[in-house]
Short mmCIF file of C-alpha atoms and ligand atoms in Angstrom, two decimals:
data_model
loop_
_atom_site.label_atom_id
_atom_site.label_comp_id
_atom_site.label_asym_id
_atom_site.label_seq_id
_atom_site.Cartn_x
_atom_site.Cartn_y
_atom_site.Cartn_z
CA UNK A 1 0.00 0.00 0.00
CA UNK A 2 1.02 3.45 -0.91
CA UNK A 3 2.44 5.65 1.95
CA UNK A 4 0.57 8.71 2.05
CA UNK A 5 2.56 11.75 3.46
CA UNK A 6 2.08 14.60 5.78
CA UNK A 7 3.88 17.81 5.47
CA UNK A 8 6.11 17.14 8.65
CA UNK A 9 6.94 13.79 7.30
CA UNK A 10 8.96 16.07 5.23
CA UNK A 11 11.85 15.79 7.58
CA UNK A 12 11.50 12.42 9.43
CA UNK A 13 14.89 10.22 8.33
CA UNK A 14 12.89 7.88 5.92
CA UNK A 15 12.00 11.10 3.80
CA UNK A 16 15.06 12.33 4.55
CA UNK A 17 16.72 8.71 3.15
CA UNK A 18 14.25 8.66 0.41
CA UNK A 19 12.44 12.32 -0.51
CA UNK A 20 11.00 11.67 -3.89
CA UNK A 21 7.50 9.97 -3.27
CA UNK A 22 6.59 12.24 -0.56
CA UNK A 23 8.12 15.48 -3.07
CA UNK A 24 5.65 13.96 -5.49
CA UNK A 25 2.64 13.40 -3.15
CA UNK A 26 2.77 16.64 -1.24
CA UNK A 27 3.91 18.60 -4.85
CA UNK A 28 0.66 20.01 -6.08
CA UNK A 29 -0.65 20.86 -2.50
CA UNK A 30 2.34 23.65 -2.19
CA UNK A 31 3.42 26.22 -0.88
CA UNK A 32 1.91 24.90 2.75
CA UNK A 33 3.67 25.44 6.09
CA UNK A 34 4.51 23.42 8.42
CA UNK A 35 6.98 23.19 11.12
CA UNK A 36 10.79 22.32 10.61
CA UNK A 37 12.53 21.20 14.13
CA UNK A 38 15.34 22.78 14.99
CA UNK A 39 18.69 21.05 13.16
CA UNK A 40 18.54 22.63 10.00
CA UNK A 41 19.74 25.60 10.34
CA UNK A 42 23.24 26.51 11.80
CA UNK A 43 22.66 28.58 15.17
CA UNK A 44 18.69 28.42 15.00
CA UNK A 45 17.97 26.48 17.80
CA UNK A 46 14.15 26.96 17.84
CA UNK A 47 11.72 24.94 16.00
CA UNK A 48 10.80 26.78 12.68
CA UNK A 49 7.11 27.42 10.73
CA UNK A 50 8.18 27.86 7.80
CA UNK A 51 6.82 27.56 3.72
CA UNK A 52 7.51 24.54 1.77
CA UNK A 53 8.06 25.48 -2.01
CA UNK A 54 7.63 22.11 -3.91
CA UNK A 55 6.83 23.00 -7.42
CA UNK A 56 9.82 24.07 -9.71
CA UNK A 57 7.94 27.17 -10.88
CA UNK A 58 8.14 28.50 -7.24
CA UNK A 59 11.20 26.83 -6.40
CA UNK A 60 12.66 28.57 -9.49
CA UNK A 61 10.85 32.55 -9.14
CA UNK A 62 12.26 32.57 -5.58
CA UNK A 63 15.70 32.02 -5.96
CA UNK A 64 15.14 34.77 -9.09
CA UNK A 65 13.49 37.05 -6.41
CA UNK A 66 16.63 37.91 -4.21
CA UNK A 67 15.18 41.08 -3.12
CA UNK A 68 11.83 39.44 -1.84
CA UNK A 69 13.02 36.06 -1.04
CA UNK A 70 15.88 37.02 1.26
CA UNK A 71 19.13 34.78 2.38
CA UNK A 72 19.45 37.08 6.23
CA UNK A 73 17.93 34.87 8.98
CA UNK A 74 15.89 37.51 11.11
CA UNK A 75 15.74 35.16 14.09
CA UNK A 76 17.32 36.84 17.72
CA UNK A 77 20.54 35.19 17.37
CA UNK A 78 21.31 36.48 13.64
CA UNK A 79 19.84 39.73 14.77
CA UNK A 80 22.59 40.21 16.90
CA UNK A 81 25.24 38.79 14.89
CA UNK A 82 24.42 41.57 12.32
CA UNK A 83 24.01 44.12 14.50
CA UNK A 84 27.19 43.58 16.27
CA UNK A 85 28.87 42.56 13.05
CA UNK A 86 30.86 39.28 14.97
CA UNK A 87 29.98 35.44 15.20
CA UNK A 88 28.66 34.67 18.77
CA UNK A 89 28.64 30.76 18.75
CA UNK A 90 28.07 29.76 15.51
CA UNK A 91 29.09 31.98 12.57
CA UNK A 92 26.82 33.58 10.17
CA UNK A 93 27.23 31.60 7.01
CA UNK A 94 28.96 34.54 4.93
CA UNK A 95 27.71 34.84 1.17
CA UNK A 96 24.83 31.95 2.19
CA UNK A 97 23.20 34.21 4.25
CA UNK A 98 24.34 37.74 3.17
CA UNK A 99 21.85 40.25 0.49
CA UNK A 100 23.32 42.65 -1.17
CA UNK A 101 24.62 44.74 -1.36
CA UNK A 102 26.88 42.64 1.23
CA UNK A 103 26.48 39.83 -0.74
CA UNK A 104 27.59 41.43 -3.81
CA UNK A 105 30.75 42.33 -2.57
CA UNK A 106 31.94 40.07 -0.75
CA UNK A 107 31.22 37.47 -4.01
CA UNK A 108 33.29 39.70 -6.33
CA UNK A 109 36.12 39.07 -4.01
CA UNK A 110 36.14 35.29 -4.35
CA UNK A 111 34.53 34.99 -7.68
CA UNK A 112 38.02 35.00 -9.01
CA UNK A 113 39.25 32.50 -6.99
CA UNK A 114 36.81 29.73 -8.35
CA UNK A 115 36.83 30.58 -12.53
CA UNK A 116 37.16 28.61 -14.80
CA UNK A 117 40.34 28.70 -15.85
CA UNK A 118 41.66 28.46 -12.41
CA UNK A 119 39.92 25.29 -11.61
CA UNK A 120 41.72 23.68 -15.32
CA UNK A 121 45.16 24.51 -13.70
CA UNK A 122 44.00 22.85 -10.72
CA UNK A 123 42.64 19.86 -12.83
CA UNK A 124 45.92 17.75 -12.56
CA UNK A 125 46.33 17.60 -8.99
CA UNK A 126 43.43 16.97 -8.54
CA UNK A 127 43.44 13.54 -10.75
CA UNK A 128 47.06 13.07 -8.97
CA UNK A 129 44.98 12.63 -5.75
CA UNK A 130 42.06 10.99 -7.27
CA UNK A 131 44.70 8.69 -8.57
CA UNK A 132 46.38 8.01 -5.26
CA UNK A 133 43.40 7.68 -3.41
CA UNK A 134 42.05 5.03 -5.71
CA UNK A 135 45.51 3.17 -5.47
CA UNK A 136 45.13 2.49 -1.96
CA UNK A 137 41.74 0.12 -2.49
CA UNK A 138 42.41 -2.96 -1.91
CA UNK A 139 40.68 -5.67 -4.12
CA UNK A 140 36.90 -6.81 -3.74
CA UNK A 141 34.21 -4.46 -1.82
CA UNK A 142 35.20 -0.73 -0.65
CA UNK A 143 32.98 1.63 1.55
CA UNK A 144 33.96 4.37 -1.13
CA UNK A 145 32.57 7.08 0.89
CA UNK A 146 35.31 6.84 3.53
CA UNK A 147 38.04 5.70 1.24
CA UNK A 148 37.13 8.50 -1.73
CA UNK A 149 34.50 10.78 -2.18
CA UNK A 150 35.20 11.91 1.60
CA UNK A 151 38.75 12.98 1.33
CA UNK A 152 39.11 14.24 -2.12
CA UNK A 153 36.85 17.58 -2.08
CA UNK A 154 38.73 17.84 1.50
CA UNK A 155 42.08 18.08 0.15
CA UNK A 156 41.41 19.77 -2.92
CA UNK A 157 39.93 22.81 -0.67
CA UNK A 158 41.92 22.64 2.16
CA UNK A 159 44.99 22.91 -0.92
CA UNK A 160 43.18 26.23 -2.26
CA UNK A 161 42.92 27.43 1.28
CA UNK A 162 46.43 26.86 1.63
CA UNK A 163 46.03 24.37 4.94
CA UNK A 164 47.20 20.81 5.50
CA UNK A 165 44.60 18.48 3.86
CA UNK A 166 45.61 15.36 5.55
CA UNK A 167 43.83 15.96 8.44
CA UNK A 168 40.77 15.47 6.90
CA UNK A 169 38.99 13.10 9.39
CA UNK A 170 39.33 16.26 11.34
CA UNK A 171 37.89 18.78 8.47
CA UNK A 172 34.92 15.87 8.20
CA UNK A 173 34.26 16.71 11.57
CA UNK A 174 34.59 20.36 12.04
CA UNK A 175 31.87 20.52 8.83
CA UNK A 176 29.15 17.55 10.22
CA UNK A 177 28.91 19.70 13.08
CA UNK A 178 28.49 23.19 10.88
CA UNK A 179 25.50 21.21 9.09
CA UNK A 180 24.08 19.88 11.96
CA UNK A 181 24.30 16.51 12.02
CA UNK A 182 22.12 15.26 15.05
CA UNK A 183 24.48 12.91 16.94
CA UNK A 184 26.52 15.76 18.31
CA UNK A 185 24.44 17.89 21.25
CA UNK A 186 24.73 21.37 21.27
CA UNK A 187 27.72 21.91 23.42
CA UNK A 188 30.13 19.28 21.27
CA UNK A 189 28.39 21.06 18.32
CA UNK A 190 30.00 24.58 19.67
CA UNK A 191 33.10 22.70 20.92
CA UNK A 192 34.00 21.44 17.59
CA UNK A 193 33.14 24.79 15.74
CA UNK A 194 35.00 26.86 18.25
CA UNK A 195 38.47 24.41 17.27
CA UNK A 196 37.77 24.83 13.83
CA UNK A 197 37.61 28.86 14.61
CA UNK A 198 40.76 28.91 16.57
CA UNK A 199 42.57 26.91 14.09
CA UNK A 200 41.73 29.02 11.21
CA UNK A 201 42.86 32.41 13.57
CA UNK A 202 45.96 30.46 13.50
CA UNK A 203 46.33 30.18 10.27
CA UNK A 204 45.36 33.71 9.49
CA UNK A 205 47.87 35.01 11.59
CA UNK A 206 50.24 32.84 9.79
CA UNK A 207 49.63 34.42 6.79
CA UNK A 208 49.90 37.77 7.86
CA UNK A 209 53.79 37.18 8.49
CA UNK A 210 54.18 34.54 5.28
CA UNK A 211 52.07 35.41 2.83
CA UNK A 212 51.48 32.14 0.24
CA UNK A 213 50.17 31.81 -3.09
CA UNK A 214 46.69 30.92 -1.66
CA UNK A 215 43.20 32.05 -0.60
CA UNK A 216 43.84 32.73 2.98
CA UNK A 217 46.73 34.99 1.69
CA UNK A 218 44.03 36.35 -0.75
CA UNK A 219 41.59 36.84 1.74
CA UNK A 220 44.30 38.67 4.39
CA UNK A 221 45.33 40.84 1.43
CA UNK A 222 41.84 41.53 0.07
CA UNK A 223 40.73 45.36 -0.38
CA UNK A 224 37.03 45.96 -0.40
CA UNK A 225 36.33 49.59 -1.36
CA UNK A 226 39.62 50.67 0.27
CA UNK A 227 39.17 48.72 3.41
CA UNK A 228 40.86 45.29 4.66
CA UNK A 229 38.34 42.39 5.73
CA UNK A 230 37.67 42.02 9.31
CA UNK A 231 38.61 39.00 11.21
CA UNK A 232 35.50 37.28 11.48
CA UNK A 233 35.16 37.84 7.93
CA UNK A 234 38.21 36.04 6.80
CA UNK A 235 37.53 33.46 9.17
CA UNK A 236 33.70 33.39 8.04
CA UNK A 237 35.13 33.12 4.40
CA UNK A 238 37.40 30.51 5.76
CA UNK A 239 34.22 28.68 7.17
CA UNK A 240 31.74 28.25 4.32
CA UNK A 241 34.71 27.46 1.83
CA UNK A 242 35.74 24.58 3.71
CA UNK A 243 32.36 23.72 5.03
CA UNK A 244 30.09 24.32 1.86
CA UNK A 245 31.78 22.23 -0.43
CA UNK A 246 32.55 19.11 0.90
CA UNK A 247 29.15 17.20 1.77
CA UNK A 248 27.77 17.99 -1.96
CA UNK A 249 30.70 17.47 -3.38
CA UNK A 250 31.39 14.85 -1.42
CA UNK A 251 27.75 13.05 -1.66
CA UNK A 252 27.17 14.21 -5.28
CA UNK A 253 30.08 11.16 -6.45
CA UNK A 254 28.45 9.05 -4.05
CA UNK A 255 25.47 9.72 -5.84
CA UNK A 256 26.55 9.43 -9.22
CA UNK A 257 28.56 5.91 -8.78
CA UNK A 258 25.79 4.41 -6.91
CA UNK A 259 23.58 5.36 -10.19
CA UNK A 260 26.12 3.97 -12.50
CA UNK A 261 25.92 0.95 -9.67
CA UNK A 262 22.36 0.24 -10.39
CA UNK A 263 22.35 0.75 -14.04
CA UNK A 264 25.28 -1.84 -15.74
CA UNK A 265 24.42 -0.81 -19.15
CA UNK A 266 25.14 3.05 -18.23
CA UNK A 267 28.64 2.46 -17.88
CA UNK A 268 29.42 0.41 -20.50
CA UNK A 269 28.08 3.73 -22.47
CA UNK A 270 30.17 6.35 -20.79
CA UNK A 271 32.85 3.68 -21.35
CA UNK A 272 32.14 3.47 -25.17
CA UNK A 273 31.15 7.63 -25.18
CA UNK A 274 33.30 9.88 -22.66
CA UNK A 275 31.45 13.39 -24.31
CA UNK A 276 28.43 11.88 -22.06
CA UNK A 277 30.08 12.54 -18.85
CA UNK A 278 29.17 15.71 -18.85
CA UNK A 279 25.51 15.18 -19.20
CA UNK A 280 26.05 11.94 -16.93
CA UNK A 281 27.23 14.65 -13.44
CA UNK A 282 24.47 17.38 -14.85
CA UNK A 283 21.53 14.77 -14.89
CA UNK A 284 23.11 13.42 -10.97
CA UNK A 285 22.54 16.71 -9.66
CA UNK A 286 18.80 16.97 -11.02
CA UNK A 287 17.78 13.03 -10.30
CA UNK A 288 20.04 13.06 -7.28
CA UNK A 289 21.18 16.10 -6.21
CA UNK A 290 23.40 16.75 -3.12
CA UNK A 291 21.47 19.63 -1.79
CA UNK A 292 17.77 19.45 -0.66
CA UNK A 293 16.52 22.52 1.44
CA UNK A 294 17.75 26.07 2.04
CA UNK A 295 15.82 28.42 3.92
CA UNK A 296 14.52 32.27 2.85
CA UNK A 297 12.89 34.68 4.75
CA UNK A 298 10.19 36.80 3.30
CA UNK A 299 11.33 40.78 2.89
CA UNK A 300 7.14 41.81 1.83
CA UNK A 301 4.14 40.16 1.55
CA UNK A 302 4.21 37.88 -1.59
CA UNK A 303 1.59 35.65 -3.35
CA UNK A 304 3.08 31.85 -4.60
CA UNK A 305 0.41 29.91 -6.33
CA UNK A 306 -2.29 30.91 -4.54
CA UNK A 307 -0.49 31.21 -0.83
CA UNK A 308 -0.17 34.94 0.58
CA UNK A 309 2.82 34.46 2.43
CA UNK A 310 3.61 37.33 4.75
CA UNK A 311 6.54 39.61 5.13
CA UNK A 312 9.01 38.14 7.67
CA UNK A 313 7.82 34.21 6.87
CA UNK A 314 10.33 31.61 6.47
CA UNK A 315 10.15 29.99 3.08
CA UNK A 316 11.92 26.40 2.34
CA UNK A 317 13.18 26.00 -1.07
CA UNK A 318 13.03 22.13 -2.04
CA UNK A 319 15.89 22.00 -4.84
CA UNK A 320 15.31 18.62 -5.16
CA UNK A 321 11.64 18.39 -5.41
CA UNK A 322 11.74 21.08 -8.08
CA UNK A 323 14.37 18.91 -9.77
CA UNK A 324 11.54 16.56 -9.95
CA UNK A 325 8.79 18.12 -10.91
CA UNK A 326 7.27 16.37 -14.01
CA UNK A 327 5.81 19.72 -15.36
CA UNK A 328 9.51 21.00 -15.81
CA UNK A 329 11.12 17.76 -16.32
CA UNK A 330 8.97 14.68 -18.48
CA UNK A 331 9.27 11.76 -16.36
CA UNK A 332 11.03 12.67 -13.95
CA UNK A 333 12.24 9.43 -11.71
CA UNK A 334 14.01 8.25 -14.89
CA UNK A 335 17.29 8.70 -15.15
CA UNK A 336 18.22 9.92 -18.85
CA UNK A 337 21.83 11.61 -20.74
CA UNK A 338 19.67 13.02 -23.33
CA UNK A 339 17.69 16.00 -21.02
CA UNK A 340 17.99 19.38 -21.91
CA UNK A 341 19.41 20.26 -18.02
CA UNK A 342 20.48 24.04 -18.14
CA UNK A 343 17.53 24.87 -16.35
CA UNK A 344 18.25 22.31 -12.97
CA UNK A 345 18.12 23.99 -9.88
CA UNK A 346 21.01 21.40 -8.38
CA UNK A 347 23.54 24.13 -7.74
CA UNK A 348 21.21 26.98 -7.37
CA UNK A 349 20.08 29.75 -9.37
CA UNK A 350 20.14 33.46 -9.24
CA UNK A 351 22.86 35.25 -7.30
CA UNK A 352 23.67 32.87 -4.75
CA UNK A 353 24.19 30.31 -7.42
CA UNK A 354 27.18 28.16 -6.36
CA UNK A 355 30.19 29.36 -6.19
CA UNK A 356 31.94 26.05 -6.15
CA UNK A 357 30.41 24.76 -9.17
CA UNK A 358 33.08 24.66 -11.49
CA UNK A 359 35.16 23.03 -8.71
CA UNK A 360 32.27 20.43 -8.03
CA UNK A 361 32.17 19.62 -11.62
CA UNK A 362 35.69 19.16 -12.10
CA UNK A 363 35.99 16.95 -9.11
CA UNK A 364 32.97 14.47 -10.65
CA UNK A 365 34.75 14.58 -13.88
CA UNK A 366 37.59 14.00 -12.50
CA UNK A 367 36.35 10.81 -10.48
CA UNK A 368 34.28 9.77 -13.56
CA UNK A 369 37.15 9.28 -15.57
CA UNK A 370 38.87 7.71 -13.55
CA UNK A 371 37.27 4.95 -12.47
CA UNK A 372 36.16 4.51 -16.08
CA UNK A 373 39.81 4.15 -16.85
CA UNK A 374 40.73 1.69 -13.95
CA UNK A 375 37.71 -0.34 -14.01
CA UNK A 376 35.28 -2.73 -16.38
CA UNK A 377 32.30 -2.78 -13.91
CA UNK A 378 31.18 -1.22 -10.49
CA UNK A 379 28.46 -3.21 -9.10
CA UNK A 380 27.08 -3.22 -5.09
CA UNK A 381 28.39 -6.07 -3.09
CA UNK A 382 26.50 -8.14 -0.71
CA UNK A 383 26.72 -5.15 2.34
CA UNK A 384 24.19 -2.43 2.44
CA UNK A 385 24.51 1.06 1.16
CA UNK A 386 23.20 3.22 3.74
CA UNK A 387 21.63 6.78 3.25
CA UNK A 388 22.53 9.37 5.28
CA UNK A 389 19.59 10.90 7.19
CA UNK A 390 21.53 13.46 9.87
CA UNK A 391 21.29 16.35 7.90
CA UNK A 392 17.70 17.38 6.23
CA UNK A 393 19.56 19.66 4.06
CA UNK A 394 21.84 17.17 1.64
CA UNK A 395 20.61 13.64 0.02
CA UNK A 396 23.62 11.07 0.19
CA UNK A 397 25.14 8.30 1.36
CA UNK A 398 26.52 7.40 4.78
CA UNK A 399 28.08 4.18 3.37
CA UNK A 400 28.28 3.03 -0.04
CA UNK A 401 30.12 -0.24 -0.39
CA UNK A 402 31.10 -0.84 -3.93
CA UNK A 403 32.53 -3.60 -5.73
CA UNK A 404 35.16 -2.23 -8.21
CA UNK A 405 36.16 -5.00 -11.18
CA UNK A 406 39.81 -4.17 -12.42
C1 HEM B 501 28.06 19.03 -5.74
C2 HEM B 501 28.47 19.84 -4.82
C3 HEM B 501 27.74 21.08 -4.45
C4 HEM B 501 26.40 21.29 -4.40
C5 HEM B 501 25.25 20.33 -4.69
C6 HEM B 501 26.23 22.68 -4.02
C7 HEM B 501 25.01 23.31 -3.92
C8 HEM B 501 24.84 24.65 -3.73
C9 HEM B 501 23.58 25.33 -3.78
C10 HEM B 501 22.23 24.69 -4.08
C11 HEM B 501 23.81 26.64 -3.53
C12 HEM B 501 22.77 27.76 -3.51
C13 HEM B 501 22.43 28.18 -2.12
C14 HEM B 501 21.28 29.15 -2.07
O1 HEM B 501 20.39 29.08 -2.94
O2 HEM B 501 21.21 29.93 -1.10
C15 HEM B 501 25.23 26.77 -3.29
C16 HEM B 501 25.85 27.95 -2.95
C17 HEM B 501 27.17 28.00 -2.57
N1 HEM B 501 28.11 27.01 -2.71
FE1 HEM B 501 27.81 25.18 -3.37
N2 HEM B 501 27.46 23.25 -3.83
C18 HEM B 501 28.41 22.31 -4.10
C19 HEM B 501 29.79 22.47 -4.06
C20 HEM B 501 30.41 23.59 -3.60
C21 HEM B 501 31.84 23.76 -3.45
C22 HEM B 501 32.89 22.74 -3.88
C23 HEM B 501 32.02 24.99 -2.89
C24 HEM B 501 33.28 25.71 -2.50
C25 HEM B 501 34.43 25.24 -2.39
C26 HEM B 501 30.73 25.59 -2.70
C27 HEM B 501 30.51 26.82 -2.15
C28 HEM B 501 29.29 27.48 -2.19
C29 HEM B 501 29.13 28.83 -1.71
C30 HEM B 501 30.18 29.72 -1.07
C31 HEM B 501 27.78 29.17 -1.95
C32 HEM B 501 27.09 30.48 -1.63
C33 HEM B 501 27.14 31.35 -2.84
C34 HEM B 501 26.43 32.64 -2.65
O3 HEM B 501 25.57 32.77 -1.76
O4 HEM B 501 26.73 33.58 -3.42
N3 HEM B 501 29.77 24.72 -3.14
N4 HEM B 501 25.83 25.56 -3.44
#
């Protein structure tokens, strides 16, 4: 019999595990509220009522609508972090929750760390690593979230940063307890983001001594309209970059490899084709993507298919259900290389569109090739996979043991 979902079943773990048939049940119904517990949100530590936008049409006109739908969380806490300009025990996500004209200038200042171009020079260490990572399997079943996708988008930012990245167990941490993952009670949660604060102070200072050809330096040296960054700025800078990246990145190849797992003939076409990899990481981000809900809060009253929703509300944006939604994308729970996919909302849209997209790409094409290099089949072995359901915001895996034929 066919589960039939409530809106607050939006964020119990087996939605969270699975979100699709309750996106597609609950779809047509939205926007409706309903009540987020707290988790979700870094520093909001109050349950939330909040607007769930389902349908890709909404999903789509508010992340358009900056100036209505706005990133600034109004709740007491974020209050006084803006007011007082400084972190107080968690730190304001900078650029994720900044308007503009904030927003718009602290993005000019890293927009020119993460073109392009600079991600192509970066291309070849980053298959060294994805090399020697993949090296270190031993033969028959891996847990490749541990082994791979877990360390690779670690190192490659902690090298941008300019930081060690062999301590990555210790990044892993520091970022699980940014996003909230709900093993770790509030005071380990502050504990662990108060070491990763102190260690990136350290490594500020560093760099004002010994400058490096890196984006602490670039951040310590950075100029905005004639004026150096403040501390917590660098170190909020620091934050999201090493934070923001590495769960999508890190569960978008978990994604895609687990897809290729369950579909044999798929890779003996990217194996035949490699022009389809491309199309192979842009349709993993729409079927599959990383990132599920991001929160907005209301700057005027605004209609959304019918709802008034009133100045001040909180508004979820479901990337993923949008992703779905069969009156943007036919059929939808099928898995196809030959979608037109500009228009997926995986990384965004708008002006908070990812920053680390070409980076995130890179590192999936990257992996992609090169496991289509080493190996003739990837196929699940007889242990479980095991979605993750800690954090209501990202769709992954906790464990993904594959079986990797050389
Ligand atoms: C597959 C991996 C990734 C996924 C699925 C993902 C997803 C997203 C999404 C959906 C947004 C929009 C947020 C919003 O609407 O408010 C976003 C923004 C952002 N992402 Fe990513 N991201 C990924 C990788 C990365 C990486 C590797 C980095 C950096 C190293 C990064 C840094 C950021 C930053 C800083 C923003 C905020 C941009 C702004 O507000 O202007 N992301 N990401």
């Amino acid at each position: 019999m066919e589960t039939v979902f409530t809106a607050d079943q939006l964020c119990t773990p087996e939605v969270i595990a699975d979100p699709f048939p309750a996106y597609h049940q609950l779809r047509e119904r939205s926007p409706f509220s309903y009540v987020e517990p707290p988790g979700a949100i870094p520093g909001i530590v109050e349950p939330i009522r909040t607007w769930a936008l389902l349908k890709y049409c909404d999903v789509y006109g508010a992340l358009r609508d900056h100036e209505t739908f706005s990133s600034v969380r109004r709740s007491a806490l974020r209050r006084w972090q803006l007011e007082h300009e400084i972190p107080v025990a968690i730190p304001s996500v900078v650029l994720v929750n900044d308007d503009p004209p904030r927003h718009t200038r602290f993005r000019r200042l890293v927009n020119k760390a993460f073109t392009l171009r600079r991600i192509e020079a970066l291309t070849p260490w980053i298959t060294a690593v994805a090399d020697e990572l993949l090296d270190k399997l031993p033969p028959g079943e891996n847990d490749i979230m541990p082994s791979y996708t877990i360390p690779l988008p670690i190192r490659v930012i902690a090298r941008m940063l300019g930081i060690p990245g062999d301590d990555y167990e210790r990044f892993k941490r520091w970022s699980d307890a940014f996003f909230t993952v709900t093993s770790l009670d509030d005071a380990e949660r502050l504990r662990e983001i108060q070491e990763m604060m102190a260690y990136f102070r350290t490594m500020v200072t560093a760099r004002r001594t010994d400058g490096a050809d890196d984006l602490i330096t670039a951040l310590v040296e950075a100029e905005v309209e004639g004026e150096k960054l403040k501390e917590w700025e660098i170190l909020g800078f620091c934050t999201v970059l090493l934070v923001a990246g590495n769960e999508g990145t890190s569960y978008l190849l978990g994604n895609m490899l687990n897809v290729i797992a369950e579909r044999p003939p798929l890779w003996q076409q990217l194996r035949a084709d490699r022009s389809q990899v491309e199309s192979m990481i842009e349709e993993t981000l729409r079927y599959a993507g990383p990132a599920q809900r991001l929160f907005r809060t209301t700057s005027r009253d605004v209609e959304v298919s019918g709802a008034r929703i009133r100045a001040g509300d909180s508004v979820t944006i479901f990337y993923g259900s949008a992703n779905r939604d069969p009156g943007e994308f036919p059929n939808p729970d099928e898995f196809r290389l030959d979608r037109e996919l500009r228009n997926h909302v995986g990384l965004g849209m708008g002006i908070h569109y990812c920053l680390g997209a070409p980076l995130a790409r890179a590192e999936a094409s990257v992996t992609l090739n090169a496991f289509l290099d080493r190996f003739s089949a990837i196929r699940r072995g007889p242990t479980p996979a095991i979605r993750q359901t800690s954090s209501r915001n990202g769709f992954g895996f906790h464990q993904l043991p594959l079986v990797l034929e050389r």
